[in-house]
mmCIF file of C-alpha atoms in Angstrom:
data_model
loop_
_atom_site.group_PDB
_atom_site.id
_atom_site.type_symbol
_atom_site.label_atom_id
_atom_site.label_comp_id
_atom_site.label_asym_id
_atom_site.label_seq_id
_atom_site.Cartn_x
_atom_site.Cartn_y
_atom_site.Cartn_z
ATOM 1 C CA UNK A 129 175.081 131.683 129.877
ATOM 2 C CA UNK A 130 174.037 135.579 128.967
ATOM 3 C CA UNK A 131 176.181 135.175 125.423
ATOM 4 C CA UNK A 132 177.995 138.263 124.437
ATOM 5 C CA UNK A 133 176.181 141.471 125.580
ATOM 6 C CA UNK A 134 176.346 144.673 123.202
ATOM 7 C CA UNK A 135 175.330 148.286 124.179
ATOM 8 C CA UNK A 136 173.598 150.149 122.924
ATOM 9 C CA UNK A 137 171.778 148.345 120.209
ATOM 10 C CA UNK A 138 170.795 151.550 118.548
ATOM 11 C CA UNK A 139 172.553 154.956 117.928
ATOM 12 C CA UNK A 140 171.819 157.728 116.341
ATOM 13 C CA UNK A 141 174.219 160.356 116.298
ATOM 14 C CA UNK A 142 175.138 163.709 114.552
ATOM 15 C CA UNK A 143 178.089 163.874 112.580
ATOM 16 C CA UNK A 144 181.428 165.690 114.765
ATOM 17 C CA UNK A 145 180.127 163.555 117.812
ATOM 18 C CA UNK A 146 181.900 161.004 119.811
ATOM 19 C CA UNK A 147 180.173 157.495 119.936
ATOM 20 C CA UNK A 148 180.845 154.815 122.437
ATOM 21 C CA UNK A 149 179.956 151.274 121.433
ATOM 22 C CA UNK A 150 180.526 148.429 124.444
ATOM 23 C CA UNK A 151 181.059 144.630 124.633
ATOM 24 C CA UNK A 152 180.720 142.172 127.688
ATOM 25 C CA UNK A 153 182.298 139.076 126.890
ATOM 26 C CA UNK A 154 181.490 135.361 127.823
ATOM 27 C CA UNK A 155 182.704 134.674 130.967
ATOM 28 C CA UNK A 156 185.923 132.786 130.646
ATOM 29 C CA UNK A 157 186.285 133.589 126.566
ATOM 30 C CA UNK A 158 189.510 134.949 126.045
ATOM 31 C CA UNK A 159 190.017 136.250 123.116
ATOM 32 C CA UNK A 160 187.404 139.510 121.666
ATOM 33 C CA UNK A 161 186.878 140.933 118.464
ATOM 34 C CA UNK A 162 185.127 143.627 116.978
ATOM 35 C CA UNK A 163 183.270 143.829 113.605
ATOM 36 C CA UNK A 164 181.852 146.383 111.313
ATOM 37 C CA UNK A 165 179.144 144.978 108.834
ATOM 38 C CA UNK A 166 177.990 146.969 105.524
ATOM 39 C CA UNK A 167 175.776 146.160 102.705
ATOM 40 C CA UNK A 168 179.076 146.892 100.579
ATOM 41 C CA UNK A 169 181.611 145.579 103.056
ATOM 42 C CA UNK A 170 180.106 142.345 104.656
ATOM 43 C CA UNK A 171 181.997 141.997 108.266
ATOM 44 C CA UNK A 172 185.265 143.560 108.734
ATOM 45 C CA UNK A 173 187.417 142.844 110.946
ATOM 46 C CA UNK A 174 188.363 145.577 112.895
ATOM 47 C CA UNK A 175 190.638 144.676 116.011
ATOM 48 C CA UNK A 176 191.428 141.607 117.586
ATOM 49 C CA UNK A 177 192.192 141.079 121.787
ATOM 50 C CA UNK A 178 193.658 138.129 123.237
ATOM 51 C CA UNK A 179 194.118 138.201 127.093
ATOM 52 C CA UNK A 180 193.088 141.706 126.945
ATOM 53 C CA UNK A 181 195.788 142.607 125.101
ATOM 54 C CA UNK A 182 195.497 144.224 121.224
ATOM 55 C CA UNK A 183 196.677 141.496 119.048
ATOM 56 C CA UNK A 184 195.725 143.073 115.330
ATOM 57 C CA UNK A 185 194.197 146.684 115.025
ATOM 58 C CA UNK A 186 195.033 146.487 110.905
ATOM 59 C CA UNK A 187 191.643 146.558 110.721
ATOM 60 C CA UNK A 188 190.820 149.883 112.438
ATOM 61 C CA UNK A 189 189.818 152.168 110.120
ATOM 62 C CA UNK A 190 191.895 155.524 110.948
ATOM 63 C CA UNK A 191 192.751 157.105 114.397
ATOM 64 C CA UNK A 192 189.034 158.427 114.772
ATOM 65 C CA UNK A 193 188.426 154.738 115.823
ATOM 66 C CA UNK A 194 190.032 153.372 119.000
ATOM 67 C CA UNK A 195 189.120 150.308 121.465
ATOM 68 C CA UNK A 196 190.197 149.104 124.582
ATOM 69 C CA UNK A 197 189.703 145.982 127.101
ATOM 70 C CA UNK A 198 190.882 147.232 130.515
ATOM 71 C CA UNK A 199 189.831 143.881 131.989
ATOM 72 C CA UNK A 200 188.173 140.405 130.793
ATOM 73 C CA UNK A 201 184.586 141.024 131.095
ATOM 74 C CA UNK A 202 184.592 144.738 129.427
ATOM 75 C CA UNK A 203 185.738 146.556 125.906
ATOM 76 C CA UNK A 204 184.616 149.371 124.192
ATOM 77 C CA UNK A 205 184.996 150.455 120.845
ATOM 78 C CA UNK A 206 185.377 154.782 120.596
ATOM 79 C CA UNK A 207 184.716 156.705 117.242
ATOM 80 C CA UNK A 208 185.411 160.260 117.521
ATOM 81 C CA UNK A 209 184.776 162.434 115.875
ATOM 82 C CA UNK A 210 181.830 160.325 114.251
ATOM 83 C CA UNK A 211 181.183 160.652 110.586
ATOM 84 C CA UNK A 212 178.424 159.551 108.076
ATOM 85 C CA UNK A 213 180.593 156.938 106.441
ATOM 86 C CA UNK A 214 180.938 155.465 110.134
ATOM 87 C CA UNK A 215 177.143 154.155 109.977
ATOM 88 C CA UNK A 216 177.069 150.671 109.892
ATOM 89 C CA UNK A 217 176.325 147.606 112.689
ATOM 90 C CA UNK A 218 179.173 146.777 114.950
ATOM 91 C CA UNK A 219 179.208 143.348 116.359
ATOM 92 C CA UNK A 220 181.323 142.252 119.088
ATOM 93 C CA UNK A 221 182.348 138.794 119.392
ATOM 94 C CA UNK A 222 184.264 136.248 122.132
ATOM 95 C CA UNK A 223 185.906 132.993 121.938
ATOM 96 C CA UNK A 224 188.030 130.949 123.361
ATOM 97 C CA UNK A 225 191.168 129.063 123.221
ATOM 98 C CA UNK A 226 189.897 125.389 123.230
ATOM 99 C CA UNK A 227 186.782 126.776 120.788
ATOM 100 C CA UNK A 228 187.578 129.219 118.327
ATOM 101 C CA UNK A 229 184.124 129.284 116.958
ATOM 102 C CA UNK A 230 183.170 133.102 117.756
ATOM 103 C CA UNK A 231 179.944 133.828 119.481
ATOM 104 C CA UNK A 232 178.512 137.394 118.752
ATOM 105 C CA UNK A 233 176.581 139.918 120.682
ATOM 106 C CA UNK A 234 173.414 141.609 119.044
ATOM 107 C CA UNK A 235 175.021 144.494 117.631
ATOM 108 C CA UNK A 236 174.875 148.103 117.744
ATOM 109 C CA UNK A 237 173.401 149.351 114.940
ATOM 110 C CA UNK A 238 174.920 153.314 114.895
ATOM 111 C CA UNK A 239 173.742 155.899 112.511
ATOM 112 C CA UNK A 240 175.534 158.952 111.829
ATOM 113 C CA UNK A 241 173.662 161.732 110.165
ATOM 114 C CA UNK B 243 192.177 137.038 94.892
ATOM 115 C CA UNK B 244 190.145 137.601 97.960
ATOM 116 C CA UNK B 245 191.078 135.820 101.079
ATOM 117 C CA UNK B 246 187.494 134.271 101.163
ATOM 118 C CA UNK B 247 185.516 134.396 98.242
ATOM 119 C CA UNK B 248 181.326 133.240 98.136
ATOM 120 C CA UNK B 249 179.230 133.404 95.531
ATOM 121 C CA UNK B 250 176.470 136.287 96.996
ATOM 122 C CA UNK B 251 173.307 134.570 95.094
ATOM 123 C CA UNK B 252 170.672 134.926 95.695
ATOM 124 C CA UNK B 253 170.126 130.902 95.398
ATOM 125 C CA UNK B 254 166.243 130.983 95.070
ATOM 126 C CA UNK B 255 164.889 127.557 95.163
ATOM 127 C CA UNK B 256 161.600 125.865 96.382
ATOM 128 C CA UNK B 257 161.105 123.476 99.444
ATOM 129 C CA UNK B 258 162.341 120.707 99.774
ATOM 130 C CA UNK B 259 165.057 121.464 97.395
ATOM 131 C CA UNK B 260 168.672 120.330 97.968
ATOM 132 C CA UNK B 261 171.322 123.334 97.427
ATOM 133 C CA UNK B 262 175.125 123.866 97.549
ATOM 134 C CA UNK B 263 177.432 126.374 98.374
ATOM 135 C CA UNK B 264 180.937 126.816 98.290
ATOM 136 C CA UNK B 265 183.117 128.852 100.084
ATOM 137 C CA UNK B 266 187.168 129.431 98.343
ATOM 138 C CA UNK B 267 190.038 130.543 100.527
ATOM 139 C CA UNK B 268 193.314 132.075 99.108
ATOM 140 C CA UNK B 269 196.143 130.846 101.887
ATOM 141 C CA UNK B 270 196.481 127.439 102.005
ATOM 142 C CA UNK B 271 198.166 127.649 105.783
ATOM 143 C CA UNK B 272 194.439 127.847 106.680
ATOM 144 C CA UNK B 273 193.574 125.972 109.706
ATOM 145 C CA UNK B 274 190.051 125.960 110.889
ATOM 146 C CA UNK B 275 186.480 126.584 108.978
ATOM 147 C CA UNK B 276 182.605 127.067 110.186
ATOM 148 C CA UNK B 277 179.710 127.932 109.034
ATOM 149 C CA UNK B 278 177.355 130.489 110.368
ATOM 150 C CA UNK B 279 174.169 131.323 109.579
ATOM 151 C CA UNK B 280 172.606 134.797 110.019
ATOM 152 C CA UNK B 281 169.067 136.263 109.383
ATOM 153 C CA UNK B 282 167.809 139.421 108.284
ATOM 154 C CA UNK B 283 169.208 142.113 110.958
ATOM 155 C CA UNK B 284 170.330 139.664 113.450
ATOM 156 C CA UNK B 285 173.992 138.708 114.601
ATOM 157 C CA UNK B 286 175.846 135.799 112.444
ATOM 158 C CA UNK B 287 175.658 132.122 114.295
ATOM 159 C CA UNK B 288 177.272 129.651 114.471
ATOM 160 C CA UNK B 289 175.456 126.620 112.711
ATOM 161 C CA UNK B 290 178.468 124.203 112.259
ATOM 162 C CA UNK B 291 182.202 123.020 112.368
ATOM 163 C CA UNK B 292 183.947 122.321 108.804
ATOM 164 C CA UNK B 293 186.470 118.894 108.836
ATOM 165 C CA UNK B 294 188.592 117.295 106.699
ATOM 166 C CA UNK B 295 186.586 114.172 106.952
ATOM 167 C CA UNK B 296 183.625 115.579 106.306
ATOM 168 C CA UNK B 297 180.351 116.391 109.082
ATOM 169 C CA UNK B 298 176.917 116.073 109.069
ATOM 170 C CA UNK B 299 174.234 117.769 111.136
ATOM 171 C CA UNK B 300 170.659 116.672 110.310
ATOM 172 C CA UNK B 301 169.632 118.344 106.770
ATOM 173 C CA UNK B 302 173.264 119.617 106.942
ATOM 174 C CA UNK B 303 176.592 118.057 105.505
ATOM 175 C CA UNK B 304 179.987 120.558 105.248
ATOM 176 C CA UNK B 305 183.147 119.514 103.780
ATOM 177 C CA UNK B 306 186.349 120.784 103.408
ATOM 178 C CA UNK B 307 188.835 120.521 100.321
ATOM 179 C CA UNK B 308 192.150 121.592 100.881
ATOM 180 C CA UNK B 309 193.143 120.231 97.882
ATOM 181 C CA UNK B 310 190.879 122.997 96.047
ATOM 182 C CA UNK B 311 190.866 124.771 99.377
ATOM 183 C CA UNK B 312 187.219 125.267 99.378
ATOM 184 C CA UNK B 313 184.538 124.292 101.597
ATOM 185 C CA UNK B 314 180.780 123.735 101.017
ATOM 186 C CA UNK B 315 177.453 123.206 102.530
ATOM 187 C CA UNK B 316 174.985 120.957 101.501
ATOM 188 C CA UNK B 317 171.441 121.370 102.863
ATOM 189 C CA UNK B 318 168.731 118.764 101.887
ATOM 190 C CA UNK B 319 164.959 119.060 101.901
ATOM 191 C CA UNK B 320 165.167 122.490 102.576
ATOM 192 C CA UNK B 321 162.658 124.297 104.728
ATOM 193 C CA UNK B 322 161.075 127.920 104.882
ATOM 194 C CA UNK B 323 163.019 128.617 107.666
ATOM 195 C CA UNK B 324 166.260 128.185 106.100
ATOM 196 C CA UNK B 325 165.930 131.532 104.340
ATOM 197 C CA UNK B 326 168.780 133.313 105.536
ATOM 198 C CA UNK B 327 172.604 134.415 104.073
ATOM 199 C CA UNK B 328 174.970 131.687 105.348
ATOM 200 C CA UNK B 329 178.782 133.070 105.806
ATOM 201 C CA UNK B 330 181.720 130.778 105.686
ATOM 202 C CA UNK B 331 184.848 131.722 107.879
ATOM 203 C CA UNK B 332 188.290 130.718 107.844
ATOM 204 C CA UNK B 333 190.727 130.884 110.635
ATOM 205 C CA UNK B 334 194.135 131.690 109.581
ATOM 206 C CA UNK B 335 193.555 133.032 106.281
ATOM 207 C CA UNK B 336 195.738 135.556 107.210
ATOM 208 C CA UNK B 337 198.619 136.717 109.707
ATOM 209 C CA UNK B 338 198.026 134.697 113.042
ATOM 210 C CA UNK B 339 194.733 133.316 113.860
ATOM 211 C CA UNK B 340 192.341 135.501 112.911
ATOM 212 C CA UNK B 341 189.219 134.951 111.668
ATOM 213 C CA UNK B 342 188.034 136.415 108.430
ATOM 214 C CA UNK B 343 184.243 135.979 107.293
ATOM 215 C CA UNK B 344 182.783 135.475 103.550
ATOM 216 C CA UNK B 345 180.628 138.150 102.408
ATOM 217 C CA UNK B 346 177.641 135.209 102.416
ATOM 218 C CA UNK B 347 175.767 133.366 100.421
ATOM 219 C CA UNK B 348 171.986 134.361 100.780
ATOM 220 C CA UNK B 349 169.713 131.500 100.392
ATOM 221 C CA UNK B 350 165.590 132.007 100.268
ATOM 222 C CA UNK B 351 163.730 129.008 99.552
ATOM 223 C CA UNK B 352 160.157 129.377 98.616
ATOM 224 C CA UNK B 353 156.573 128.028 99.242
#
């Protein structure tokens, strides 16, 4: 079992640039969510898939952030344009239905200066 | 109210110690509740399941309240390698069954 795989695990990035974070799931995990961690935060939630499908994007923080899952083994999560503010880790995480006990990837760990 | 509340800590305590947390949650429609454990600049894991009746894992015992609607964690004789911020999560502490995380409890035991 791989576990969740995260790309990149570092970014640094100048602020007005577009940053592309991406998530494999666990095979056969259904369900995939993406977090944003912060010393001041802790781990937001910031949208929820099931089946692929959005289920809750309440999280997202404005329209500069967007994510899709075109299939079951593949999501990305888009900021653009990129701001300071933005920096932060961003996990990705997979379940499924029988075990909702989330699994996450390493994290991307973006910096925006 | 927050829709899971922890104490942050730092709980500082020396080996072998035995120390508590407790976790609160605010909807009482709440239906499922782990523990995870994560270290310094690593992702959260999973370290165990939260039930009704109670469960034990080693130096590890979690219960759940619904009564109180809390949960803790009880770790015994603890070790070194414990040191690490331990987040409670609770599934349907909001709309559908979502997940939301504590903001941790960090925990460093010392020599």
């Amino acid at each position: 079992d791989a576990g969740v795989i995260q790309s990149p695990r570092h970014e640094v990035t100048e602020m007005g640039q577009e940053v592309t974070l991406r998530c494999k799931p666990i095979s056969g995990h259904n369900s995939l969510f993406w977090y944003r961690q912060t010393m001041m935060r802790g781990l937001e939630l910031l949208i929820y898939f099931n089946n692929n499908v959005p289920i809750d994007d309440s999280g997202m923080p404005e329209d500069r952030f967007s994510a899709k899952m075109p299939n079951a083994s593949f999501s990305t999560l888009k900021i653009q344009p990129s701001e300071p503010r933005d920096s932060a880790v961003y996990f990705c995480a997979s379940s499924s239905g029988e075990l909702p006990a989330l699994h996450f990837g390493n994290g991307t760990r973006l910096t925006v200066t | 109210r927050k829709e899971v509340e922890q104490d942050p800590g730092p709980f500082n305590v020396p080996e072998g110690a035995t120390v508590a947390f407790n976790c609160t949650y605010s909807n009482s429609a709440s239906q499922s509740f782990f523990w995870y454990r994560q270290d310094c600049r690593k992702e959260p894991k999973l370290l165990m399941s939260v039930y009704s009746s109670g469960n034990e894992d080693g130096r590890f015992t979690a219960q759940l309240n619904r009564a109180s609607q809390y949960i803790s964690l009880l770790i015994r004789d603890s070790k070194l390698s414990d040191s690490a911020t331990y987040l409670c999560v609770v599934f349907g502490s909001r709309r559908g069954y979502i997940p939301t995380f504590g903001r941790g409890t960090s925990l460093i035991v010392h020599p």
